CSV table of C-alpha atoms and ligand atoms in Angstrom, one decimal:
chain,number,residue,atom,x,y,z
V,10,MET,CA,1.6,7.4,-0.1
V,11,HIS,CA,1.8,10.9,1.4
V,12,ILE,CA,-1.5,12.6,2.1
V,13,LYS,CA,-0.9,16.3,1.1
V,14,SER,CA,-4.4,17.4,1.2
V,15,ALA,CA,-7.8,16.2,2.3
V,16,GLU,CA,-10.9,18.3,1.9
V,17,PHE,CA,-14.6,17.8,2.5
V,18,VAL,CA,-16.5,18.1,-0.8
V,19,VAL,CA,-20.2,17.4,-0.4
V,20,SER,CA,-22.8,15.4,1.6
V,21,ASN,CA,-26.0,14.1,0.2
V,22,SER,CA,-28.5,11.3,0.2
V,23,ASP,CA,-28.8,11.0,-3.6
V,24,VAL,CA,-26.2,9.3,-5.7
V,25,ALA,CA,-27.2,11.4,-8.6
V,26,LYS,CA,-25.9,14.4,-6.7
V,27,CYS,CA,-22.5,13.0,-5.9
V,28,PRO,CA,-19.5,14.7,-7.6
V,29,LYS,CA,-19.6,14.3,-11.4
V,30,SER,CA,-15.9,14.1,-11.9
V,31,MET,CA,-14.6,10.6,-12.8
V,32,LEU,CA,-11.9,10.6,-10.1
V,33,PRO,CA,-11.3,7.2,-8.7
V,34,GLU,CA,-13.1,6.7,-5.4
V,35,TYR,CA,-13.0,4.3,-2.4
V,36,ALA,CA,-16.0,3.8,-0.1
V,37,PHE,CA,-16.1,2.7,3.5
V,38,ILE,CA,-19.1,0.6,4.5
V,39,GLY,CA,-20.1,-1.5,7.5
V,40,ARG,CA,-22.2,-1.6,10.6
V,41,SER,CA,-22.9,1.6,12.5
V,42,ASN,CA,-20.1,2.3,15.0
V,43,VAL,CA,-17.6,-0.1,13.4
V,44,GLY,CA,-15.3,2.9,12.9
V,45,LYS,CA,-15.7,4.0,9.2
V,46,SER,CA,-15.4,7.7,9.9
V,47,SER,CA,-12.5,7.2,12.4
V,48,LEU,CA,-10.7,5.2,9.8
V,49,ILE,CA,-11.0,8.0,7.2
V,50,ASN,CA,-9.5,10.4,9.8
V,51,MET,CA,-6.7,7.9,10.6
V,52,LEU,CA,-5.8,7.4,6.9
V,53,THR,CA,-5.8,11.1,6.1
V,54,GLY,CA,-4.1,12.1,9.4
V,55,ARG,CA,-6.9,14.7,9.9
V,56,LYS,CA,-8.5,14.2,13.3
V,57,SER,CA,-11.9,15.6,12.6
V,58,LEU,CA,-12.3,15.4,8.8
V,59,ALA,CA,-15.1,12.9,9.1
V,60,LYS,CA,-17.5,13.2,12.1
V,61,THR,CA,-17.3,10.4,14.6
V,62,SER,CA,-19.3,9.5,17.7
V,63,GLY,CA,-19.6,6.8,20.4
V,64,ARG,CA,-23.3,6.5,19.5
V,65,PRO,CA,-24.2,4.5,16.4
V,66,GLY,CA,-25.9,6.3,13.6
V,67,LYS,CA,-23.6,9.4,13.4
V,68,THR,CA,-23.0,9.4,9.7
V,69,GLN,CA,-26.3,9.8,7.9
V,70,LEU,CA,-25.3,10.8,4.4
V,71,ILE,CA,-22.9,10.0,1.5
V,72,ASN,CA,-19.8,12.2,2.3
V,73,HIS,CA,-17.2,12.8,-0.4
V,74,PHE,CA,-13.6,13.8,0.6
V,75,LEU,CA,-11.1,14.9,-2.0
V,76,ILE,CA,-7.6,13.5,-1.4
V,77,ASN,CA,-4.5,15.0,-2.9
V,78,LYS,CA,-6.8,16.7,-5.4
V,79,ASN,CA,-7.1,13.5,-7.4
V,80,TRP,CA,-9.2,10.8,-5.7
V,81,HIS,CA,-12.1,10.5,-3.4
V,82,LEU,CA,-12.7,8.8,-0.1
V,83,VAL,CA,-16.4,8.2,0.7
V,84,ASP,CA,-17.8,8.0,4.2
V,85,LEU,CA,-21.2,6.2,4.3
V,86,PRO,CA,-23.8,5.7,6.9
V,87,GLY,CA,-23.7,2.3,8.7
V,88,TYR,CA,-26.1,-0.5,8.0
V,89,GLY,CA,-27.7,-2.6,10.7
V,90,TYR,CA,-28.8,0.4,12.7
V,91,ALA,CA,-32.4,1.6,12.8
V,92,ARG,CA,-33.9,4.0,15.2
V,93,VAL,CA,-37.3,3.3,13.8
V,94,SER,CA,-38.0,-0.4,13.8
V,95,LYS,CA,-36.3,-3.7,14.3
V,96,SER,CA,-37.5,-5.0,11.0
V,97,ALA,CA,-35.8,-2.1,9.2
V,98,LYS,CA,-32.5,-3.3,10.6
V,99,LYS,CA,-31.9,-5.6,7.8
V,100,VAL,CA,-32.9,-3.2,5.1
V,101,PHE,CA,-29.8,-1.3,3.9
V,102,GLN,CA,-30.8,2.3,3.4
V,103,LYS,CA,-31.9,2.6,-0.1
V,104,PHE,CA,-29.4,5.3,-1.1
V,105,ILE,CA,-26.5,3.2,0.1
V,106,THR,CA,-27.6,0.4,-2.2
V,107,GLN,CA,-28.1,2.9,-5.0
V,108,TYR,CA,-24.7,4.3,-4.3
V,109,PHE,CA,-23.0,0.9,-4.8
V,110,ALA,CA,-25.2,-0.1,-7.8
V,111,LEU,CA,-24.8,3.2,-9.7
V,112,ARG,CA,-21.5,4.8,-8.8
V,113,GLU,CA,-19.2,4.1,-11.7
V,114,GLN,CA,-16.2,5.9,-10.2
V,115,LEU,CA,-16.1,3.4,-7.3
V,116,VAL,CA,-12.8,1.4,-7.6
V,117,THR,CA,-13.4,-0.8,-4.6
V,118,ALA,CA,-15.4,-0.9,-1.4
V,119,PHE,CA,-13.9,-1.5,2.0
V,120,VAL,CA,-16.2,-3.5,4.2
V,121,LEU,CA,-15.4,-2.8,7.8
V,122,VAL,CA,-15.9,-5.4,10.5
V,123,ASP,CA,-15.1,-5.1,14.2
V,124,ILE,CA,-12.3,-7.6,14.9
V,125,ARG,CA,-13.8,-8.5,18.3
V,126,HIS,CA,-16.9,-10.0,16.9
V,127,GLN,CA,-17.8,-13.3,15.3
V,128,PRO,CA,-18.9,-13.0,11.6
V,129,GLN,CA,-22.3,-11.4,11.6
V,130,PRO,CA,-25.0,-12.3,9.1
V,131,ILE,CA,-25.6,-8.7,8.0
V,132,ASP,CA,-21.9,-8.3,7.0
V,133,LEU,CA,-21.8,-11.6,5.2
V,134,GLU,CA,-25.0,-10.8,3.4
V,135,PHE,CA,-23.7,-7.4,2.4
V,136,MET,CA,-20.5,-9.0,1.0
V,137,GLN,CA,-22.6,-11.5,-0.8
V,138,TRP,CA,-24.7,-8.7,-2.3
V,139,LEU,CA,-21.5,-6.9,-3.5
V,140,GLY,CA,-20.3,-10.1,-5.0
V,141,GLU,CA,-23.6,-10.6,-6.9
V,142,HIS,CA,-23.3,-7.1,-8.2
V,143,SER,CA,-19.6,-7.6,-9.2
V,144,ILE,CA,-18.5,-4.8,-6.9
V,145,PRO,CA,-14.9,-5.4,-5.8
V,146,PHE,CA,-14.3,-5.2,-2.1
V,147,SER,CA,-11.7,-5.7,0.6
V,148,ILE,CA,-12.3,-6.3,4.3
V,149,ILE,CA,-11.0,-4.0,6.9
V,150,PHE,CA,-10.9,-5.4,10.5
V,151,THR,CA,-11.2,-2.4,12.9
V,152,LYS,CA,-10.4,-1.8,16.5
V,153,ALA,CA,-7.4,-4.2,16.6
V,154,ASP,CA,-6.1,-2.2,19.6
V,155,LYS,CA,-8.9,-3.9,21.7
V,156,LEU,CA,-7.4,-7.4,21.3
V,157,LYS,CA,-4.1,-9.1,22.0
V,158,PRO,CA,-2.1,-10.4,18.9
V,159,ARG,CA,-3.1,-14.0,19.5
V,160,ALA,CA,-6.8,-13.1,19.7
V,161,ILE,CA,-6.5,-11.1,16.5
V,162,GLU,CA,-5.1,-14.1,14.7
V,163,ASN,CA,-7.9,-16.4,16.1
V,164,HIS,CA,-10.6,-14.0,15.0
V,165,VAL,CA,-9.3,-13.5,11.5
V,166,GLU,CA,-9.0,-17.3,11.2
V,167,ALA,CA,-12.6,-17.7,12.3
V,168,TYR,CA,-13.7,-15.1,9.8
V,169,LYS,CA,-11.7,-16.9,7.0
V,170,THR,CA,-13.4,-20.2,7.9
V,171,VAL,CA,-16.9,-18.7,7.5
V,172,LEU,CA,-16.1,-16.8,4.4
V,173,LEU,CA,-14.6,-19.8,2.6
V,174,GLU,CA,-17.9,-21.6,3.0
V,175,THR,CA,-19.3,-19.4,0.3
V,176,TRP,CA,-16.3,-17.6,-1.3
V,177,GLU,CA,-13.7,-19.4,-3.4
V,178,ASP,CA,-10.9,-17.2,-2.0
V,179,MET,CA,-10.6,-15.0,1.1
V,180,PRO,CA,-11.0,-11.4,0.0
V,181,ASP,CA,-8.0,-9.1,0.6
V,182,TYR,CA,-8.1,-7.9,4.2
V,183,TYR,CA,-6.4,-5.4,6.4
V,184,ILE,CA,-6.1,-5.3,10.2
V,185,THR,CA,-6.4,-1.7,11.5
V,186,SER,CA,-6.7,0.4,14.6
V,187,SER,CA,-7.6,4.1,14.2
V,188,THR,CA,-6.6,4.9,17.8
V,189,LYS,CA,-3.2,3.2,17.3
V,190,ASP,CA,-2.6,4.0,13.7
V,191,ILE,CA,-2.4,0.3,12.8
V,192,GLY,CA,-2.7,-0.7,9.1
V,193,LYS,CA,-2.5,2.8,7.8
V,194,ASP,CA,0.4,2.3,5.4
V,195,ASP,CA,-1.0,-1.0,4.1
V,196,VAL,CA,-4.4,0.5,3.2
V,197,LEU,CA,-2.8,3.6,1.6
V,198,LYS,CA,-0.3,1.5,-0.3
V,199,TYR,CA,-3.2,-0.5,-1.7
V,200,ILE,CA,-5.2,2.5,-2.7
V,201,ASP,CA,-2.1,4.0,-4.3
V,202,ALA,CA,-1.5,0.9,-6.4
V,203,LEU,CA,-5.1,0.9,-7.6
V,204,ASN,CA,-4.9,4.6,-8.4
V,205,LYS,CA,-1.8,4.0,-10.5
V,206,ASN,CA,-3.5,1.1,-12.2
V,207,MET,CA,-6.4,3.5,-13.1
V,208,GLU,CA,-4.0,6.0,-14.6
V,209,LEU,CA,-2.5,3.3,-16.8
V,210,GLY,CA,-6.1,2.5,-17.9
Z,14,LIG,P1,-21.6,5.5,12.0
Z,14,LIG,O1,-21.3,6.8,11.4
Z,14,LIG,O2,-22.6,5.7,13.2
Z,14,LIG,O3,-22.1,4.5,11.1
Z,14,LIG,O4,-20.3,4.9,12.8
Z,14,LIG,P2,-18.8,4.8,12.2
Z,14,LIG,O5,-18.7,3.4,11.6
Z,14,LIG,O6,-18.4,5.9,11.3
Z,14,LIG,O7,-18.0,4.8,13.5
Z,14,LIG,P3,-17.1,6.0,14.2
Z,14,LIG,O8,-15.9,6.2,13.3
Z,14,LIG,O9,-18.0,7.2,14.4
Z,14,LIG,O10,-16.6,5.3,15.5
Z,14,LIG,C1,-17.5,4.8,16.4
Z,14,LIG,C2,-16.9,4.7,17.8
Z,14,LIG,O11,-15.8,3.7,17.8
Z,14,LIG,C3,-16.2,6.0,18.3
Z,14,LIG,O12,-16.4,6.1,19.7
Z,14,LIG,C4,-14.7,5.8,18.0
Z,14,LIG,O13,-13.9,6.5,18.8
Z,14,LIG,C5,-14.6,4.3,18.2
Z,14,LIG,N1,-13.5,3.7,17.4
Z,14,LIG,C6,-13.4,3.8,16.0
Z,14,LIG,N2,-12.3,3.2,15.6
Z,14,LIG,C7,-11.7,2.7,16.7
Z,14,LIG,C8,-10.4,2.0,16.9
Z,14,LIG,O14,-9.7,1.6,16.0
Z,14,LIG,N3,-10.2,1.6,18.2
Z,14,LIG,C9,-11.0,2.0,19.2
Z,14,LIG,N4,-10.6,1.6,20.4
Z,14,LIG,N5,-12.1,2.7,19.1
Z,14,LIG,C10,-12.4,3.1,17.8
Z,15,LIG,MG1,-19.6,7.4,10.6
């Protein structure tokens, strides 16, 4: 899919104020610093569409981007990061939860996980929560440029092993690097197919 246009629409902390249009949308979620905003820039080919930072906690709001005038990408704050207290770490910001629970336009979520790390409880719990709320999701492994191919394979296998302890099937997953443009075509192809499905109703 060719990205002809990508525009920032609105930021807010209230799902009720998100765009009213029923355009299909795709949201990126995951721990702070995992690379959600960078991935949006990589997918759209716009270097600074979404704001990124080396310090966790950069994205603080629900950010809608209109792509090709007919679908939305949504950049969300990360979970697992709290400047305030350690105990708050496990509490997903209320509006993130509300976004997923209430946003009817959401076609699928992409849960981002850093390919270098072992499966983390907070990510597994979030996937569990999505499952319990019947919210479809795929996994996007990020920062693949940081590992050699063999290590990538091993880490994905380890992830599969853990997920298959609770999930019947491994969710769809994509291996990406925003710095090396890895996985771009696969993710865009998937979104394109889902968009076409939506049009067919
Ligand atoms: P929050 O908004 O704080 O939740 O973070 P985020 O998930 O949006 O992460 P962001 O895109 O801001 O990236 C965090 C850091 O990781 C930045 O320093 C990026 O340059 C770096 N980064 C993101 N993606 C990649 C990648 O694919 N490879 C490498 N090497 N670094 C990356
Ligand atoms: Mg961000």
